[in-house]
PDB file of C-alpha atoms in Angstrom:
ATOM      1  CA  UNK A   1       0.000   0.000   0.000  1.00 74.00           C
ATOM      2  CA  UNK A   2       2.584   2.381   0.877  1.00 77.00           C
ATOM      3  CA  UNK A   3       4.650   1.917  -2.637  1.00 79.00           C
ATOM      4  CA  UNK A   4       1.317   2.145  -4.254  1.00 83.00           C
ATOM      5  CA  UNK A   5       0.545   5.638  -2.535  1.00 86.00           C
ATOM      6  CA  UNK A   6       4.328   7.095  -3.042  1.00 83.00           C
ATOM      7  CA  UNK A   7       3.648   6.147  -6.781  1.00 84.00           C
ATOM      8  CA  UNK A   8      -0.003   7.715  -6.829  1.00 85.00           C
ATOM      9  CA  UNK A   9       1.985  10.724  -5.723  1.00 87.00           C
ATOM     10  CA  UNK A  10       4.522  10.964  -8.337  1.00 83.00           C
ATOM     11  CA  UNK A  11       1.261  10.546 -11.000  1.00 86.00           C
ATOM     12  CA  UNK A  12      -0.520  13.325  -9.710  1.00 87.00           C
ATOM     13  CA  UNK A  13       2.750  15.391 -10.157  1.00 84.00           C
ATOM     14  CA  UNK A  14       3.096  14.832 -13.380  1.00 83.00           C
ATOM     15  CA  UNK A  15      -0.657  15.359 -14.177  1.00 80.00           C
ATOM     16  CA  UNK A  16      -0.317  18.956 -12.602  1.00 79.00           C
ATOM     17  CA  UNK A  17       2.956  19.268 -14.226  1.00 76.00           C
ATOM     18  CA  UNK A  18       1.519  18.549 -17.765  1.00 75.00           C
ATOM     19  CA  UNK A  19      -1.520  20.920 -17.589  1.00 71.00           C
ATOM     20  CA  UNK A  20      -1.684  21.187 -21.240  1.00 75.00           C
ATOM     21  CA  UNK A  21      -3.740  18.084 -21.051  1.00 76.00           C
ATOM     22  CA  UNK A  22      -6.376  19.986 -18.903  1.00 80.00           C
ATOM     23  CA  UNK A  23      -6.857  21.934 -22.445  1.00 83.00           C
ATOM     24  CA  UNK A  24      -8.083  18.824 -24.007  1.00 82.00           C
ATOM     25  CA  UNK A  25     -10.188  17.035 -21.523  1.00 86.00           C
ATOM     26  CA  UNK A  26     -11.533  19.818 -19.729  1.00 89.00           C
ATOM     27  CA  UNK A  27     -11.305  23.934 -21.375  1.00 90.00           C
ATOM     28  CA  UNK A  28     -11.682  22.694 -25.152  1.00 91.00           C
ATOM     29  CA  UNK A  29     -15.246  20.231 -24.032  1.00 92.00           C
ATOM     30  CA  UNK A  30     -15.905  23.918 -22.027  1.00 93.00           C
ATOM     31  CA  UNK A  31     -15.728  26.322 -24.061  1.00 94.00           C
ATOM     32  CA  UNK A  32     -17.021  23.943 -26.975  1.00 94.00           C
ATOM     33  CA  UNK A  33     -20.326  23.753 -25.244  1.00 93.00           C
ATOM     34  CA  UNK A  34     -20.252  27.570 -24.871  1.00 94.00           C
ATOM     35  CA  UNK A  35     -20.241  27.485 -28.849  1.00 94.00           C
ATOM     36  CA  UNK A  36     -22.726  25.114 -29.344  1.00 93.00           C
ATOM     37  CA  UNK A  37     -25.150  26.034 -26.731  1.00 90.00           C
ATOM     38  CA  UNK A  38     -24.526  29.610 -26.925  1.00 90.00           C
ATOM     39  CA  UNK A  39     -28.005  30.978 -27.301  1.00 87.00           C
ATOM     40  CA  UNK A  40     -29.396  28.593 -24.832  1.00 86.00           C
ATOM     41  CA  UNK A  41     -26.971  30.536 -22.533  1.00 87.00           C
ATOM     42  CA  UNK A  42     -27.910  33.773 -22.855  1.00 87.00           C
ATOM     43  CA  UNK A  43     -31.925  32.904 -22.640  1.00 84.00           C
ATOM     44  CA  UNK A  44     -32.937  33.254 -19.286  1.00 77.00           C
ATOM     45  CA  UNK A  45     -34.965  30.031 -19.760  1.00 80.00           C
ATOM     46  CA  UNK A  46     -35.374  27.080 -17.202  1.00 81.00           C
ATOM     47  CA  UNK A  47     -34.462  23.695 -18.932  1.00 85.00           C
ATOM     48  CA  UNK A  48     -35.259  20.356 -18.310  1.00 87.00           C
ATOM     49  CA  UNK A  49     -33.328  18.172 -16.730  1.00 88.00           C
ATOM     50  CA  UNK A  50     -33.891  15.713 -20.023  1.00 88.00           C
ATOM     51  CA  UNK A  51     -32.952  18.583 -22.055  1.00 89.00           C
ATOM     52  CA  UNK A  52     -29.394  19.588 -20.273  1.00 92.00           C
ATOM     53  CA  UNK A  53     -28.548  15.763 -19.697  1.00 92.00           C
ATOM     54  CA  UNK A  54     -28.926  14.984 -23.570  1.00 92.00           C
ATOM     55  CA  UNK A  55     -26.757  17.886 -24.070  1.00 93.00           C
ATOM     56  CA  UNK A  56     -24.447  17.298 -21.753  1.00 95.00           C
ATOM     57  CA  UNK A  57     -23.701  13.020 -22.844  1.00 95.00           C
ATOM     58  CA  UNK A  58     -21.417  13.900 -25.694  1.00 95.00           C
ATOM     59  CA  UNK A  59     -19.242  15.935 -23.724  1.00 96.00           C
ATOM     60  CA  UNK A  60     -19.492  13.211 -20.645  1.00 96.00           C
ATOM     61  CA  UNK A  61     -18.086  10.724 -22.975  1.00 95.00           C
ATOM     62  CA  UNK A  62     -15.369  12.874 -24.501  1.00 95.00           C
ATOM     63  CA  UNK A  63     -13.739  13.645 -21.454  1.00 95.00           C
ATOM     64  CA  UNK A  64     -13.898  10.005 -20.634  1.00 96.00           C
ATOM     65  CA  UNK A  65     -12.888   8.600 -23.488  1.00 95.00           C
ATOM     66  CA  UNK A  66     -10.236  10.914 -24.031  1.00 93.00           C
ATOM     67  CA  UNK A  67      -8.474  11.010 -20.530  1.00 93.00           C
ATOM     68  CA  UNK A  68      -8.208   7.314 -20.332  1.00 94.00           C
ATOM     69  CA  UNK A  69      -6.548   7.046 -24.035  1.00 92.00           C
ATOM     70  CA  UNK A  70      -4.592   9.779 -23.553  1.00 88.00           C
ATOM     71  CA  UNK A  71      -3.571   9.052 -19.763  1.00 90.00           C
ATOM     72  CA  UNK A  72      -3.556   5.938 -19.361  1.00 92.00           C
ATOM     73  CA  UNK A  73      -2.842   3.521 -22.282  1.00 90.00           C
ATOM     74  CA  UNK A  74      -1.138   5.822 -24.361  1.00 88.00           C
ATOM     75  CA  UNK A  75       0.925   7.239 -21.264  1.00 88.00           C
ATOM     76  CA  UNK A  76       1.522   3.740 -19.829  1.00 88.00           C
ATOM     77  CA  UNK A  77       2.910   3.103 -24.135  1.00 86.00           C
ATOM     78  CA  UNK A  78       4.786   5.720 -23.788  1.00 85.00           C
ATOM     79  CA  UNK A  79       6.501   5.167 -20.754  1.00 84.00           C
ATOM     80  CA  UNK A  80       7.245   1.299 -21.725  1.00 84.00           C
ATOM     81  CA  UNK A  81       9.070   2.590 -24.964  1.00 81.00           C
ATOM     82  CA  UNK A  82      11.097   5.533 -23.222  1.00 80.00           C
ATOM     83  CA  UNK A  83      12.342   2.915 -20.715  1.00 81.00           C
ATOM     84  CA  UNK A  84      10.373   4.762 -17.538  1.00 81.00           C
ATOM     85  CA  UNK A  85       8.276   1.802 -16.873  1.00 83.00           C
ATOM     86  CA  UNK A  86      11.149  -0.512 -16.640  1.00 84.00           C
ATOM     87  CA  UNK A  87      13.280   1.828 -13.582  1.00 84.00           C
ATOM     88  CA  UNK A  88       9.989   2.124 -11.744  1.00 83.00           C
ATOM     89  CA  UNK A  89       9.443  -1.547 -12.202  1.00 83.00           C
ATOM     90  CA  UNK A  90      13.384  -1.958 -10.227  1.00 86.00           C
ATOM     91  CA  UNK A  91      12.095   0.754  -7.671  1.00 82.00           C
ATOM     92  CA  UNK A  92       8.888  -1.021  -6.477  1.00 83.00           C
ATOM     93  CA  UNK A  93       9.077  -4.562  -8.072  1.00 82.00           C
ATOM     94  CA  UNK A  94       5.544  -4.940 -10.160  1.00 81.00           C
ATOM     95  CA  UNK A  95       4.308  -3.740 -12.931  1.00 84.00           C
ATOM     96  CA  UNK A  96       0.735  -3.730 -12.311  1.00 87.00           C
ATOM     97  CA  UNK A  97       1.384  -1.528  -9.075  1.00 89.00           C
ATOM     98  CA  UNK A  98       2.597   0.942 -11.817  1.00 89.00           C
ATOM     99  CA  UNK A  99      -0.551   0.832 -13.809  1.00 91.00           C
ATOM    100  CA  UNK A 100      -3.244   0.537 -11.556  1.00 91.00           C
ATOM    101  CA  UNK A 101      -1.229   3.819  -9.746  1.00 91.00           C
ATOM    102  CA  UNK A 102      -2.186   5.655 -12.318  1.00 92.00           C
ATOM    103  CA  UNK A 103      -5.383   4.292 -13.194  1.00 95.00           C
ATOM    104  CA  UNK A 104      -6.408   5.402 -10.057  1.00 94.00           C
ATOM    105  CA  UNK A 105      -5.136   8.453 -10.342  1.00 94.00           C
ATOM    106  CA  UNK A 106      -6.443   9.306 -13.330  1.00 94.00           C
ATOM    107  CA  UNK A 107      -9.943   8.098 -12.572  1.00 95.00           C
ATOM    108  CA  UNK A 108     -10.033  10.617  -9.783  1.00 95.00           C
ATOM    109  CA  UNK A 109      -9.122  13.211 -12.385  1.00 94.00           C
ATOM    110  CA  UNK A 110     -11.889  12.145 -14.533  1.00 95.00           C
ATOM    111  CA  UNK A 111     -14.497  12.368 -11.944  1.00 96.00           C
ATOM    112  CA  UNK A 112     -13.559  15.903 -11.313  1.00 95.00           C
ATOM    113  CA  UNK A 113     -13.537  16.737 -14.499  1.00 95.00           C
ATOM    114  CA  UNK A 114     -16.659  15.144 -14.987  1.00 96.00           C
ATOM    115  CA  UNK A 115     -18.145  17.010 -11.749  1.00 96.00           C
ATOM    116  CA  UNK A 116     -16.547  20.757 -12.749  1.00 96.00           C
ATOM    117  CA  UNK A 117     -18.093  20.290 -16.354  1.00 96.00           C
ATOM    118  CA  UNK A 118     -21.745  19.511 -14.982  1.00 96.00           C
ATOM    119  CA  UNK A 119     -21.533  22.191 -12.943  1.00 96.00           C
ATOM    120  CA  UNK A 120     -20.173  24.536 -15.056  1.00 95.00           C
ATOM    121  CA  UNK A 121     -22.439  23.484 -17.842  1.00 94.00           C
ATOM    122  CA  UNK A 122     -25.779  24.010 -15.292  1.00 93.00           C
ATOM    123  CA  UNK A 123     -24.871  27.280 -13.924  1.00 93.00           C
ATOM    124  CA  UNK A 124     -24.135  28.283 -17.670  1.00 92.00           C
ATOM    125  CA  UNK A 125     -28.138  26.840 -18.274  1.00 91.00           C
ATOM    126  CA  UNK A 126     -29.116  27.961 -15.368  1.00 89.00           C
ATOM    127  CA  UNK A 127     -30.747  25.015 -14.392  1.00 87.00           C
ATOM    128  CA  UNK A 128     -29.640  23.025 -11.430  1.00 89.00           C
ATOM    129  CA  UNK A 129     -31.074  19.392 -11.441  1.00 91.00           C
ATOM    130  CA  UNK A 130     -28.801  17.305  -8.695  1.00 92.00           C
ATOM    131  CA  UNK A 131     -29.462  14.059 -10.430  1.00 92.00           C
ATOM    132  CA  UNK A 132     -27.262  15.109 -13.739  1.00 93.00           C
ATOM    133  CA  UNK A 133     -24.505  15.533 -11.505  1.00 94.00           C
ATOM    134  CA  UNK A 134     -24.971  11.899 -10.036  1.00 95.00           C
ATOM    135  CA  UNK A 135     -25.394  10.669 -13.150  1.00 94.00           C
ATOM    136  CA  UNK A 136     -21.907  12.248 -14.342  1.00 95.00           C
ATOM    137  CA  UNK A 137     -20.094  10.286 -11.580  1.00 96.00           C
ATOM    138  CA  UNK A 138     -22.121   7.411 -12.314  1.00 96.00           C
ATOM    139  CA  UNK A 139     -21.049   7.207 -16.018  1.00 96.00           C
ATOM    140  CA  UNK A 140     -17.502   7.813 -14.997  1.00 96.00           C
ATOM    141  CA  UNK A 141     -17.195   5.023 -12.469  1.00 96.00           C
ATOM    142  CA  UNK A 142     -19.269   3.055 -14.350  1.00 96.00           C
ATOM    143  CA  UNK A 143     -17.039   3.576 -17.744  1.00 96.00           C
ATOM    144  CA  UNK A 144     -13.458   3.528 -16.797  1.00 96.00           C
ATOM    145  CA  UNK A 145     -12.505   0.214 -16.036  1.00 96.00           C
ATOM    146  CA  UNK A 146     -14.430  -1.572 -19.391  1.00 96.00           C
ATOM    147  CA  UNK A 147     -12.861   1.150 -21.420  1.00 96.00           C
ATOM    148  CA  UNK A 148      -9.035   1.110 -19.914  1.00 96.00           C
ATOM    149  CA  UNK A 149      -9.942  -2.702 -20.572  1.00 94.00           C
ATOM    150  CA  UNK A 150     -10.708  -2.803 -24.193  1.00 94.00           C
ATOM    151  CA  UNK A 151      -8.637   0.096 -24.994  1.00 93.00           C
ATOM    152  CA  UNK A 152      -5.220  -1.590 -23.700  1.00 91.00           C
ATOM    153  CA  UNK A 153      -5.656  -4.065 -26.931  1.00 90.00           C
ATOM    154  CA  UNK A 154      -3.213  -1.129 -28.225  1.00 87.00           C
ATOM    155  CA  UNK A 155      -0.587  -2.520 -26.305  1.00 85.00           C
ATOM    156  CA  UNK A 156      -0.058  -5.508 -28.388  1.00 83.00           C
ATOM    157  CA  UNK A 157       0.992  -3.089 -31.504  1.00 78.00           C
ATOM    158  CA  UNK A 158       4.330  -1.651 -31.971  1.00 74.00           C
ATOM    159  CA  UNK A 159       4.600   2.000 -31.991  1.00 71.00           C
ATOM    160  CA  UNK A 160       6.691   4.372 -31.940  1.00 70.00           C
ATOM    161  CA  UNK A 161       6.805   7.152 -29.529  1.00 65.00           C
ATOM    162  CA  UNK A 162       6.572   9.974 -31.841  1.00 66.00           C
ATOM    163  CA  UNK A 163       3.391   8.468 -33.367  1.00 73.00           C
ATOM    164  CA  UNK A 164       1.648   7.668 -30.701  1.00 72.00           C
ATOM    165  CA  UNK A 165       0.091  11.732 -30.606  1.00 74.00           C
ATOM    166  CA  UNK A 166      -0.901  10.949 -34.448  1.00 80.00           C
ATOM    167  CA  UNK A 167      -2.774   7.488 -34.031  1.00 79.00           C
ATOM    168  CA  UNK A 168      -4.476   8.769 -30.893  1.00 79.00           C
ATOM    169  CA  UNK A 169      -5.614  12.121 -32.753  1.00 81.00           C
ATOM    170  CA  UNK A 170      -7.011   9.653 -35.642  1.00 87.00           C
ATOM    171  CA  UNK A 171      -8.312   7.244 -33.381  1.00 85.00           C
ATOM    172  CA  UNK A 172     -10.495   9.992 -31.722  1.00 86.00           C
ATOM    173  CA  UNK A 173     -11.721  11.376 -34.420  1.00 88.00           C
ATOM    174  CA  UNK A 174     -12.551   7.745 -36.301  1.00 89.00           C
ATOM    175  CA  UNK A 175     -14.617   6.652 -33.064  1.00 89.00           C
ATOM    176  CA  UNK A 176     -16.370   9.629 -32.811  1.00 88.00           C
ATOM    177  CA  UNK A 177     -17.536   9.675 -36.046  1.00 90.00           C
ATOM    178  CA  UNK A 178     -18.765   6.182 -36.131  1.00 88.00           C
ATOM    179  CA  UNK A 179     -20.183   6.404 -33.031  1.00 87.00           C
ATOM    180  CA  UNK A 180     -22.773   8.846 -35.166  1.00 85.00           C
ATOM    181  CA  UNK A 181     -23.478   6.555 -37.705  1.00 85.00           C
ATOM    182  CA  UNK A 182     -26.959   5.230 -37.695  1.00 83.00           C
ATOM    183  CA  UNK A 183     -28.067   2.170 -35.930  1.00 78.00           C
ATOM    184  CA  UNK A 184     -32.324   0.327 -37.513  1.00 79.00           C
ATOM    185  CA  UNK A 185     -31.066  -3.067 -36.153  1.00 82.00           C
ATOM    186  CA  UNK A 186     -30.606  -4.704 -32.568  1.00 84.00           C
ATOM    187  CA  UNK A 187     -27.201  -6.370 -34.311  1.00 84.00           C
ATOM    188  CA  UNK A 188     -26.185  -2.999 -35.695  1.00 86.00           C
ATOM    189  CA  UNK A 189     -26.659  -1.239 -32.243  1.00 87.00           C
ATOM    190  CA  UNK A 190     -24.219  -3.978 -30.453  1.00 88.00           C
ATOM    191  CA  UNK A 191     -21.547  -3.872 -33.697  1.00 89.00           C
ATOM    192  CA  UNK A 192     -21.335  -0.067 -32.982  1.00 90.00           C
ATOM    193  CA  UNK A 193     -22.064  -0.093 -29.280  1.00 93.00           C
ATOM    194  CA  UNK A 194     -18.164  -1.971 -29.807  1.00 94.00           C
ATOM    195  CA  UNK A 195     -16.934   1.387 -30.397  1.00 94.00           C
ATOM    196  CA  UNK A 196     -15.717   2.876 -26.596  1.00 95.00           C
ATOM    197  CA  UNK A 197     -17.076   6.410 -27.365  1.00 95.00           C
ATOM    198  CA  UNK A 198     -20.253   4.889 -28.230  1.00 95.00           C
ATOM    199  CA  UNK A 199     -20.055   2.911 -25.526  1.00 96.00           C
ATOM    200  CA  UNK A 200     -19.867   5.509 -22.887  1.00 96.00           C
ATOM    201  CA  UNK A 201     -22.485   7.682 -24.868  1.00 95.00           C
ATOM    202  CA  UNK A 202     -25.591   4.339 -24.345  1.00 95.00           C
ATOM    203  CA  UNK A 203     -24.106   4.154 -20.748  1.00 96.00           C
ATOM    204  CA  UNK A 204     -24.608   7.637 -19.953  1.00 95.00           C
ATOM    205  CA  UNK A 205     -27.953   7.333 -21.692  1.00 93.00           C
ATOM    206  CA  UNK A 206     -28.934   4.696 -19.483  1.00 94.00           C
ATOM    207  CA  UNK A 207     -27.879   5.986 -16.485  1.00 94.00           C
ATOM    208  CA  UNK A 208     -29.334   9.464 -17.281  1.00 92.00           C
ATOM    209  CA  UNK A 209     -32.722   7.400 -18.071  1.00 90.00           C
ATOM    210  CA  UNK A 210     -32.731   5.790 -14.742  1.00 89.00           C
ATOM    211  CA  UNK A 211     -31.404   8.465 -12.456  1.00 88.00           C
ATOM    212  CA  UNK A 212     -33.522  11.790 -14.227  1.00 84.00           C
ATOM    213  CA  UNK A 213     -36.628   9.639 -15.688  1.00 78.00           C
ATOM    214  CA  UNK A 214     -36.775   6.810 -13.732  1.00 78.00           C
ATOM    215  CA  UNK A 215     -37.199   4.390 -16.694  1.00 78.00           C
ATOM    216  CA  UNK A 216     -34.571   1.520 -17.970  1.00 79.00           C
ATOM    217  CA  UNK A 217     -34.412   0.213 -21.051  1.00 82.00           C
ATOM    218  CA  UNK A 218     -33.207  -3.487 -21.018  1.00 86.00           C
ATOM    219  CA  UNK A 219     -32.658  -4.350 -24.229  1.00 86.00           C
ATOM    220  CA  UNK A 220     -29.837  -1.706 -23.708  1.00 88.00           C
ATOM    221  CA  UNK A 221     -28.849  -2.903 -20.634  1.00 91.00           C
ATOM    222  CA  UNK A 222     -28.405  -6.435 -21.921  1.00 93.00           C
ATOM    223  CA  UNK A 223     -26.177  -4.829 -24.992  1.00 93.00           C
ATOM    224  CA  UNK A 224     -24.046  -3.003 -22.295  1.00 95.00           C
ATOM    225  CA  UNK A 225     -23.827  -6.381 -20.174  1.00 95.00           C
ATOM    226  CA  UNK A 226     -22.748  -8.364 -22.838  1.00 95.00           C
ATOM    227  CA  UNK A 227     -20.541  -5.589 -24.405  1.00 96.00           C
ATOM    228  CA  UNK A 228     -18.386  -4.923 -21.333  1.00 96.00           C
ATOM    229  CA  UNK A 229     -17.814  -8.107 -20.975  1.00 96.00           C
ATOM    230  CA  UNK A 230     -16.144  -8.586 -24.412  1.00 95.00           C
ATOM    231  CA  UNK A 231     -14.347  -5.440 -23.096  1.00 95.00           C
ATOM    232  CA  UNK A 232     -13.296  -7.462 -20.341  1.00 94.00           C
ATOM    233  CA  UNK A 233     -12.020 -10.188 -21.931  1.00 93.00           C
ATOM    234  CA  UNK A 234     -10.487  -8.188 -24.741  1.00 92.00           C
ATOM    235  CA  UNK A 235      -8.476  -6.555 -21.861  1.00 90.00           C
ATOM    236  CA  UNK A 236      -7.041  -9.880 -20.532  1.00 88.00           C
ATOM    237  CA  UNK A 237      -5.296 -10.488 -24.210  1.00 86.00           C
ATOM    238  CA  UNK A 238      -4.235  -6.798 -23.924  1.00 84.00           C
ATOM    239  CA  UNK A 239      -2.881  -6.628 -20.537  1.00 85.00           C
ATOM    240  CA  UNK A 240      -1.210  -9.985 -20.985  1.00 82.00           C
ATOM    241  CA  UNK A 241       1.366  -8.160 -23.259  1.00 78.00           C
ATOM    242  CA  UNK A 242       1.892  -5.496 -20.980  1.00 82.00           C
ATOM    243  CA  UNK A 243       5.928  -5.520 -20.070  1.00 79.00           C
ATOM    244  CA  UNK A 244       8.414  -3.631 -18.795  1.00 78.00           C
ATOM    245  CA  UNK A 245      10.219  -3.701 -21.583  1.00 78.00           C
ATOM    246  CA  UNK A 246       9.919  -1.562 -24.886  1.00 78.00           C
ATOM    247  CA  UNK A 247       8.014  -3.714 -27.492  1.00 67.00           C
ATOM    248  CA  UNK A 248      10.463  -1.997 -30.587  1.00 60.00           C
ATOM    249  CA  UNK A 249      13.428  -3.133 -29.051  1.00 60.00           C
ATOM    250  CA  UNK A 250      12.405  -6.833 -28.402  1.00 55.00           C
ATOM    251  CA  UNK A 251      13.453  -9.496 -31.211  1.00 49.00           C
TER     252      UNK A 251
END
């Protein structure tokens, strides 16, 4: 426990020390919502909770989707191919104390991103409905750890540190254009319910359905029970290639 806190602390260093990042998972969702929303904003109206939450899912499952690639799998990449991972490996003897450090540490991160967006984005509504800020947390919690799972598939390929910016700017943009594609079919909705962005998006629906309407739709829920576990397993065939050691250099 104690090498596991002393290497949550060195995480949240480096997340405060790299701030740019904030600018991507936090002020760019911001002030894209001003944009979009922008003459909501300056109405004086009351909105529905239904109305702000359906607004507010996209941006719940950008910051997500994007802090996990980004600081997570692609940092934990990153760090195996610069040698990093390796000399904390020698320092506190397991490499899955190193990830889950920073998993942790990054979830945390996520929920408050997640909570200073919702509120942000109701004060900017003004409209202030308690149960879209549960359900923000709720998608969050409920996200991370199925995502992180499927996601660390990309640690079977062989990269290249200076590409890694490049392939996670294209995979972004790829997922979250599929995950607007449209879906007549219950086999179509689970095909692109495989895609994590669109994965977090039915989530959040769900959640937001339960938590701000009280209804639950179970044909979803069975696609999102059956989907995370494929996550899940997907995850055990990435994870089991996650070494110390940088994939490039290996014969």
């Amino acid at each position: 426990m104690g090498k596991l806190k002393a290497l949550g602390k060195v995480y949240i260093i480096d997340a405060f020390d790299n701030k740019f990042v904030f600018i991507y998972t936090l002020l760019f969702p911001a002030l894209y919502f001003i944009y979009v929303n922008f003459e909501q904003i300056i109405q004086r109206n009351q909105y529905s909770a239904s109305t702000i939450v359906a607004t507010f899912r996209p941006f719940w499952a950008y910051i997500v989707f994007i802090a996990l690639l980004n600081m997570v799998i692609i940092t934990t990449i990153d760090q195996r191919e610069s040698g990093y991972y390796k000399e904390f490996y020698f320092i506190v003897g397991s490499k899955w104390l190193i990830f889950i450090a920073n998993f942790i540490v990054q979830s945390i991160f996520i929920i408050c991103e997640l909570t200073v967006f919702t509120i942000f984005g109701m004060i900017a509504l003004r409209s202030w409905y308690f149960s879209i800020l549960i359900s923000g947390l709720l998608t969050g919690i409920l996200a991370v750890i199925p995502v992180t799972m499927f996601l660390s598939v990309l640690f079977i390929f062989k990269v290249k540190q200076q590409s890694l910016s490049i392939i996670g700017t294209l995979l972004v943009c790829v997922l979250i254009y599929l995950a607007g594609l449209p879906s007549r079919t219950w086999l179509t909705d689970l095909i692109l319910l495989l895609n994590p962005y669109k994965y977090i998006l039915v989530l959040s629906n769900w959640i937001t359905s339960f938590t701000v309407d009280g209804s639950y739709d179970f044909k979803s829920l069975f696609q999102l029970l059956f989907v995370t576990l494929f996550f899940c397993l997907s995850g055990v065939k990435g994870f089991s290639k996650l070494d110390i050691l940088p994939l490039l250099d290996r014969v």
